[in-house]
């Protein structure tokens, strides 16, 4: 049986999937180690998500209320939920467990979906899925975790080989912010960026401009479905997207490459909103399942390339 058939069979039976072992990377002291979070440093195992089991645990939930943001408290307030504050991760990472962190940045709603209007904090929901269905050694938290491009230095950022970024409105990075992000990426960091609503079309052009400042000699490249980022654990030969698969820009992903690896993964169809519990269109719960699986593919790619 070839490797692709083994992988497909494992998805439905729950058998472990072992990634092909690569020669160990011996980075310089300044380079991020990206494999430390894999249990046993041998690969990633995926448990099958039985469709009925998945649907019962992760399906669309009704909208409860809009929770306005109070910048003075760095918190949201809702009548149903009370004050919901944001939380920094612990100041130092041991490197022994993977922490899903998002990027706090100036100029936009970096916090969107972090506390969840549907009462599924998207980040913590996805973290739970990652812990349940892969062998990545995941550090779980009750609250969303973040780092700040303005407030944290490069050494703090480099505690985390994977950083997530989303929003609707745009970004406003200083020259120092762009310098830090470039250094983070060049040292082996991985940035997963999403446009929380491609129909508004403000985040996508803002990210294009930001990356042009960071890497003037690079452009976003459209990712083909044959790329390994769609096949690290789950084989995805068709693009279903997050909760909004909208033409013309929300039907494919793009990437900034450094050498032969993805350094910046840009997903305009919004996996994060699918994780949150919003209605997924046009393919419903099958699309949500794809979004969770693709999120796991992306994290696994980030830790193994």
Tab-separated table of C-alpha atoms in Angstrom:
chain	number	residue	atom	x	y	z
A	1	UNK	CA	0.000	0.000	0.000
A	2	UNK	CA	1.457	3.373	-0.941
A	3	UNK	CA	1.830	6.196	1.584
A	4	UNK	CA	-1.144	8.222	0.313
A	5	UNK	CA	-3.490	5.233	0.619
A	6	UNK	CA	-2.142	4.504	4.094
A	7	UNK	CA	-2.895	8.081	5.080
A	8	UNK	CA	-6.441	7.990	3.695
A	9	UNK	CA	-7.095	4.664	5.415
A	10	UNK	CA	-5.823	6.021	8.716
A	11	UNK	CA	-8.134	9.013	8.554
A	12	UNK	CA	-11.160	6.726	8.602
A	13	UNK	CA	-9.886	3.997	10.920
A	14	UNK	CA	-8.048	5.992	13.548
A	15	UNK	CA	-4.687	4.359	12.861
A	16	UNK	CA	-1.668	6.552	13.614
A	17	UNK	CA	-0.205	8.512	10.732
A	18	UNK	CA	3.564	8.848	10.901
A	19	UNK	CA	5.213	11.565	8.912
A	20	UNK	CA	8.357	10.634	7.052
A	21	UNK	CA	11.305	11.168	9.358
A	22	UNK	CA	13.586	13.925	8.167
A	23	UNK	CA	17.255	14.466	8.831
A	24	UNK	CA	17.543	16.500	12.036
A	25	UNK	CA	18.023	20.199	11.506
A	26	UNK	CA	20.926	21.640	13.451
A	27	UNK	CA	20.055	25.329	13.630
A	28	UNK	CA	22.309	28.091	14.768
A	29	UNK	CA	21.601	29.324	18.305
A	30	UNK	CA	19.496	32.142	16.856
A	31	UNK	CA	17.294	29.831	14.758
A	32	UNK	CA	13.963	28.540	16.065
A	33	UNK	CA	13.599	24.836	16.730
A	34	UNK	CA	10.363	23.767	15.056
A	35	UNK	CA	10.253	20.072	15.984
A	36	UNK	CA	10.491	20.205	19.770
A	37	UNK	CA	6.737	19.966	20.273
A	38	UNK	CA	6.303	16.659	18.452
A	39	UNK	CA	5.983	13.872	20.989
A	40	UNK	CA	9.004	11.648	20.665
A	41	UNK	CA	10.230	13.918	17.858
A	42	UNK	CA	9.186	11.240	15.388
A	43	UNK	CA	6.032	12.532	13.776
A	44	UNK	CA	2.392	13.393	14.245
A	45	UNK	CA	-0.417	10.901	14.731
A	46	UNK	CA	-3.982	11.682	13.747
A	47	UNK	CA	-7.050	10.087	15.268
A	48	UNK	CA	-9.961	9.730	12.910
A	49	UNK	CA	-12.799	12.163	13.359
A	50	UNK	CA	-15.924	10.088	12.925
A	51	UNK	CA	-18.394	12.374	11.187
A	52	UNK	CA	-21.200	11.856	13.711
A	53	UNK	CA	-18.797	12.323	16.642
A	54	UNK	CA	-17.356	15.475	15.116
A	55	UNK	CA	-20.750	16.940	14.252
A	56	UNK	CA	-21.956	16.447	17.804
A	57	UNK	CA	-19.021	18.302	19.280
A	58	UNK	CA	-18.257	21.000	16.709
A	59	UNK	CA	-21.276	22.292	14.887
A	60	UNK	CA	-22.801	25.696	14.259
A	61	UNK	CA	-24.137	27.350	17.393
A	62	UNK	CA	-26.620	30.233	17.556
A	63	UNK	CA	-25.475	33.819	17.842
A	64	UNK	CA	-25.865	35.073	21.417
A	65	UNK	CA	-24.875	38.730	21.383
A	66	UNK	CA	-22.302	41.185	20.144
A	67	UNK	CA	-19.683	41.719	22.856
A	68	UNK	CA	-18.208	45.226	22.570
A	69	UNK	CA	-14.522	45.768	23.217
A	70	UNK	CA	-13.302	48.163	25.928
A	71	UNK	CA	-9.747	49.157	24.999
A	72	UNK	CA	-9.106	50.730	28.412
A	73	UNK	CA	-9.493	47.314	30.049
A	74	UNK	CA	-8.357	45.205	27.091
A	75	UNK	CA	-11.556	43.257	27.595
A	76	UNK	CA	-15.021	42.610	26.186
A	77	UNK	CA	-18.292	42.989	28.069
A	78	UNK	CA	-21.516	41.137	27.313
A	79	UNK	CA	-24.779	40.933	29.250
A	80	UNK	CA	-24.783	37.138	29.044
A	81	UNK	CA	-21.090	36.589	29.639
A	82	UNK	CA	-19.877	39.512	31.778
A	83	UNK	CA	-16.316	40.799	31.440
A	84	UNK	CA	-14.063	38.605	29.331
A	85	UNK	CA	-10.441	39.662	29.532
A	86	UNK	CA	-7.539	38.819	27.276
A	87	UNK	CA	-4.567	37.002	28.719
A	88	UNK	CA	-0.901	36.952	27.855
A	89	UNK	CA	0.761	33.549	27.804
A	90	UNK	CA	3.366	32.869	30.445
A	91	UNK	CA	6.396	35.142	29.962
A	92	UNK	CA	8.753	32.313	29.108
A	93	UNK	CA	8.128	29.239	26.997
A	94	UNK	CA	9.835	26.043	28.117
A	95	UNK	CA	9.837	24.797	24.539
A	96	UNK	CA	8.335	21.535	25.782
A	97	UNK	CA	4.737	22.237	24.772
A	98	UNK	CA	3.113	23.934	21.800
A	99	UNK	CA	1.136	27.100	22.604
A	100	UNK	CA	-1.352	28.476	20.093
A	101	UNK	CA	-0.772	32.237	20.246
A	102	UNK	CA	-2.236	35.038	18.191
A	103	UNK	CA	-0.589	38.337	17.334
A	104	UNK	CA	-1.740	41.576	18.916
A	105	UNK	CA	-1.032	44.367	16.432
A	106	UNK	CA	-1.931	48.061	16.039
A	107	UNK	CA	-4.468	49.402	13.588
A	108	UNK	CA	-7.109	46.686	13.531
A	109	UNK	CA	-9.331	44.255	15.440
A	110	UNK	CA	-6.629	41.710	16.218
A	111	UNK	CA	-8.840	40.187	18.938
A	112	UNK	CA	-11.728	39.114	16.681
A	113	UNK	CA	-13.168	35.675	17.603
A	114	UNK	CA	-10.789	35.411	20.563
A	115	UNK	CA	-13.656	35.678	23.034
A	116	UNK	CA	-16.315	34.590	20.629
A	117	UNK	CA	-19.746	36.045	20.152
A	118	UNK	CA	-21.021	32.473	19.816
A	119	UNK	CA	-19.424	31.418	23.113
A	120	UNK	CA	-16.812	29.263	21.459
A	121	UNK	CA	-13.514	31.079	21.820
A	122	UNK	CA	-12.112	30.024	18.456
A	123	UNK	CA	-8.479	29.753	19.570
A	124	UNK	CA	-9.166	27.583	22.593
A	125	UNK	CA	-11.634	25.435	20.649
A	126	UNK	CA	-9.040	24.743	17.978
A	127	UNK	CA	-6.353	24.111	20.610
A	128	UNK	CA	-8.591	21.459	22.136
A	129	UNK	CA	-9.005	19.803	18.733
A	130	UNK	CA	-5.251	19.901	18.168
A	131	UNK	CA	-4.641	18.219	21.519
A	132	UNK	CA	-7.301	15.556	20.945
A	133	UNK	CA	-6.526	14.585	17.379
A	134	UNK	CA	-2.757	14.929	16.974
A	135	UNK	CA	0.262	13.867	18.993
A	136	UNK	CA	1.541	17.435	19.194
A	137	UNK	CA	2.266	18.176	22.849
A	138	UNK	CA	-0.201	21.024	23.340
A	139	UNK	CA	-0.298	23.408	26.285
A	140	UNK	CA	-3.957	24.125	27.026
A	141	UNK	CA	-5.304	27.337	28.509
A	142	UNK	CA	-8.767	28.466	29.562
A	143	UNK	CA	-8.209	31.817	27.871
A	144	UNK	CA	-6.881	32.881	24.459
A	145	UNK	CA	-3.124	33.492	24.421
A	146	UNK	CA	-1.347	36.271	22.561
A	147	UNK	CA	1.920	38.096	21.986
A	148	UNK	CA	2.278	41.737	20.987
A	149	UNK	CA	4.294	42.958	18.013
A	150	UNK	CA	4.646	46.349	19.741
A	151	UNK	CA	5.283	45.339	23.344
A	152	UNK	CA	7.253	42.098	23.055
A	153	UNK	CA	10.862	41.859	21.916
A	154	UNK	CA	12.147	39.471	19.277
A	155	UNK	CA	13.328	36.909	21.834
A	156	UNK	CA	9.819	36.714	23.292
A	157	UNK	CA	8.285	36.281	19.838
A	158	UNK	CA	10.785	33.545	19.047
A	159	UNK	CA	9.537	31.493	21.987
A	160	UNK	CA	6.677	30.558	19.654
A	161	UNK	CA	7.445	28.921	16.280
A	162	UNK	CA	3.809	29.418	15.173
A	163	UNK	CA	1.868	32.693	15.475
A	164	UNK	CA	-1.717	33.276	14.309
A	165	UNK	CA	-3.031	36.629	13.047
A	166	UNK	CA	-6.518	37.686	11.952
A	167	UNK	CA	-8.780	40.719	11.607
A	168	UNK	CA	-11.206	42.631	9.389
A	169	UNK	CA	-9.877	46.159	9.196
A	170	UNK	CA	-6.196	46.350	8.420
A	171	UNK	CA	-2.896	46.839	10.243
A	172	UNK	CA	-0.603	49.701	11.209
A	173	UNK	CA	2.939	48.417	11.753
A	174	UNK	CA	5.796	50.743	12.626
A	175	UNK	CA	9.213	50.275	11.044
A	176	UNK	CA	10.343	48.565	14.249
A	177	UNK	CA	7.342	46.226	14.118
A	178	UNK	CA	8.135	45.229	10.534
A	179	UNK	CA	11.798	44.671	11.440
A	180	UNK	CA	10.828	42.351	14.297
A	181	UNK	CA	8.389	40.373	12.179
A	182	UNK	CA	10.926	39.954	9.395
A	183	UNK	CA	13.546	38.718	11.847
A	184	UNK	CA	11.038	36.322	13.395
A	185	UNK	CA	10.224	34.841	9.979
A	186	UNK	CA	13.844	34.673	8.839
A	187	UNK	CA	14.787	32.845	12.028
A	188	UNK	CA	12.301	30.103	11.197
A	189	UNK	CA	9.039	31.458	12.585
A	190	UNK	CA	5.715	30.709	10.885
A	191	UNK	CA	2.879	33.252	10.561
A	192	UNK	CA	-0.659	32.059	9.808
A	193	UNK	CA	-2.701	35.077	8.635
A	194	UNK	CA	-6.438	35.209	7.933
A	195	UNK	CA	-8.882	37.758	6.558
A	196	UNK	CA	-11.883	37.538	8.865
A	197	UNK	CA	-14.245	38.745	6.127
A	198	UNK	CA	-12.940	38.802	2.577
A	199	UNK	CA	-16.192	40.491	1.470
A	200	UNK	CA	-15.089	43.698	3.212
A	201	UNK	CA	-11.723	43.355	1.459
A	202	UNK	CA	-9.703	45.506	3.840
A	203	UNK	CA	-7.481	42.976	5.586
A	204	UNK	CA	-6.245	41.289	2.406
A	205	UNK	CA	-4.844	44.445	0.740
A	206	UNK	CA	-3.423	45.561	4.104
A	207	UNK	CA	-1.540	42.270	4.455
A	208	UNK	CA	-0.256	42.579	0.892
A	209	UNK	CA	1.124	46.042	1.688
A	210	UNK	CA	2.643	44.855	4.962
A	211	UNK	CA	4.449	41.959	3.314
A	212	UNK	CA	5.748	44.252	0.584
A	213	UNK	CA	7.342	46.359	3.322
A	214	UNK	CA	8.789	43.325	5.090
A	215	UNK	CA	9.954	41.483	1.961
A	216	UNK	CA	10.201	43.962	-0.944
A	217	UNK	CA	11.648	41.240	-3.172
A	218	UNK	CA	8.862	38.698	-2.530
A	219	UNK	CA	5.245	38.329	-3.584
A	220	UNK	CA	2.428	36.111	-2.410
A	221	UNK	CA	2.241	32.867	-4.369
A	222	UNK	CA	-1.007	30.998	-4.903
A	223	UNK	CA	-0.867	27.575	-3.254
A	224	UNK	CA	-1.779	24.551	-5.314
A	225	UNK	CA	-3.731	21.778	-3.594
A	226	UNK	CA	-0.794	19.446	-4.176
A	227	UNK	CA	1.320	21.451	-1.708
A	228	UNK	CA	2.328	19.499	1.433
A	229	UNK	CA	0.494	21.979	3.684
A	230	UNK	CA	-2.757	20.342	2.539
A	231	UNK	CA	-1.533	16.818	3.224
A	232	UNK	CA	0.534	16.736	6.435
A	233	UNK	CA	-2.152	14.810	8.346
A	234	UNK	CA	-5.383	15.028	6.372
A	235	UNK	CA	-5.375	14.754	2.590
A	236	UNK	CA	-7.199	17.754	1.130
A	237	UNK	CA	-7.436	17.627	-2.635
A	238	UNK	CA	-10.320	20.104	-2.819
A	239	UNK	CA	-10.457	23.580	-1.266
A	240	UNK	CA	-13.514	23.910	0.994
A	241	UNK	CA	-12.194	26.827	3.040
A	242	UNK	CA	-13.289	28.314	6.352
A	243	UNK	CA	-16.757	29.746	6.897
A	244	UNK	CA	-16.668	32.014	3.784
A	245	UNK	CA	-15.623	30.524	0.467
A	246	UNK	CA	-16.280	33.650	-1.587
A	247	UNK	CA	-15.157	34.406	-5.146
A	248	UNK	CA	-12.855	35.725	-6.413
A	249	UNK	CA	-10.273	35.951	-3.596
A	250	UNK	CA	-11.668	33.558	-0.983
A	251	UNK	CA	-11.315	30.345	-2.963
A	252	UNK	CA	-7.591	29.668	-2.507
A	253	UNK	CA	-4.707	30.302	-0.108
A	254	UNK	CA	-1.457	32.158	-0.717
A	255	UNK	CA	2.007	32.105	0.813
A	256	UNK	CA	5.255	33.996	1.208
A	257	UNK	CA	8.131	31.572	0.767
A	258	UNK	CA	11.584	31.664	2.348
A	259	UNK	CA	13.760	29.242	0.434
A	260	UNK	CA	11.497	26.231	-0.052
A	261	UNK	CA	9.294	26.597	3.023
A	262	UNK	CA	6.144	28.592	3.694
A	263	UNK	CA	6.931	31.411	6.118
A	264	UNK	CA	3.588	33.254	5.824
A	265	UNK	CA	0.388	31.302	5.139
A	266	UNK	CA	-2.502	33.564	4.124
A	267	UNK	CA	-6.004	32.073	4.293
A	268	UNK	CA	-8.733	34.493	3.100
A	269	UNK	CA	-11.629	32.068	3.657
A	270	UNK	CA	-11.389	32.350	7.463
A	271	UNK	CA	-10.761	29.046	9.223
A	272	UNK	CA	-10.993	30.865	12.560
A	273	UNK	CA	-14.683	31.759	12.138
A	274	UNK	CA	-15.448	28.143	11.257
A	275	UNK	CA	-13.674	27.087	14.466
A	276	UNK	CA	-15.760	29.666	16.313
A	277	UNK	CA	-19.043	28.076	15.274
A	278	UNK	CA	-20.376	30.429	12.616
A	279	UNK	CA	-22.485	29.026	9.801
A	280	UNK	CA	-20.197	27.773	7.015
A	281	UNK	CA	-21.218	28.495	3.442
A	282	UNK	CA	-21.775	26.942	0.986
A	283	UNK	CA	-20.943	23.435	2.298
A	284	UNK	CA	-22.089	23.559	5.916
A	285	UNK	CA	-20.661	21.144	8.464
A	286	UNK	CA	-18.473	19.361	5.920
A	287	UNK	CA	-16.789	22.715	5.393
A	288	UNK	CA	-16.313	23.203	9.151
A	289	UNK	CA	-14.742	19.773	9.437
A	290	UNK	CA	-12.367	20.710	6.608
A	291	UNK	CA	-11.466	23.941	8.435
A	292	UNK	CA	-10.508	22.112	11.634
A	293	UNK	CA	-8.542	19.521	9.676
A	294	UNK	CA	-6.746	22.175	7.653
A	295	UNK	CA	-5.836	24.064	10.808
A	296	UNK	CA	-4.207	20.891	12.101
A	297	UNK	CA	-2.445	20.452	8.762
A	298	UNK	CA	-1.078	23.998	8.966
A	299	UNK	CA	0.267	23.700	12.519
A	300	UNK	CA	1.846	20.352	11.692
A	301	UNK	CA	3.472	21.806	8.587
A	302	UNK	CA	4.809	24.723	10.640
A	303	UNK	CA	6.424	22.369	13.158
A	304	UNK	CA	7.958	20.002	10.612
A	305	UNK	CA	9.322	22.290	7.878
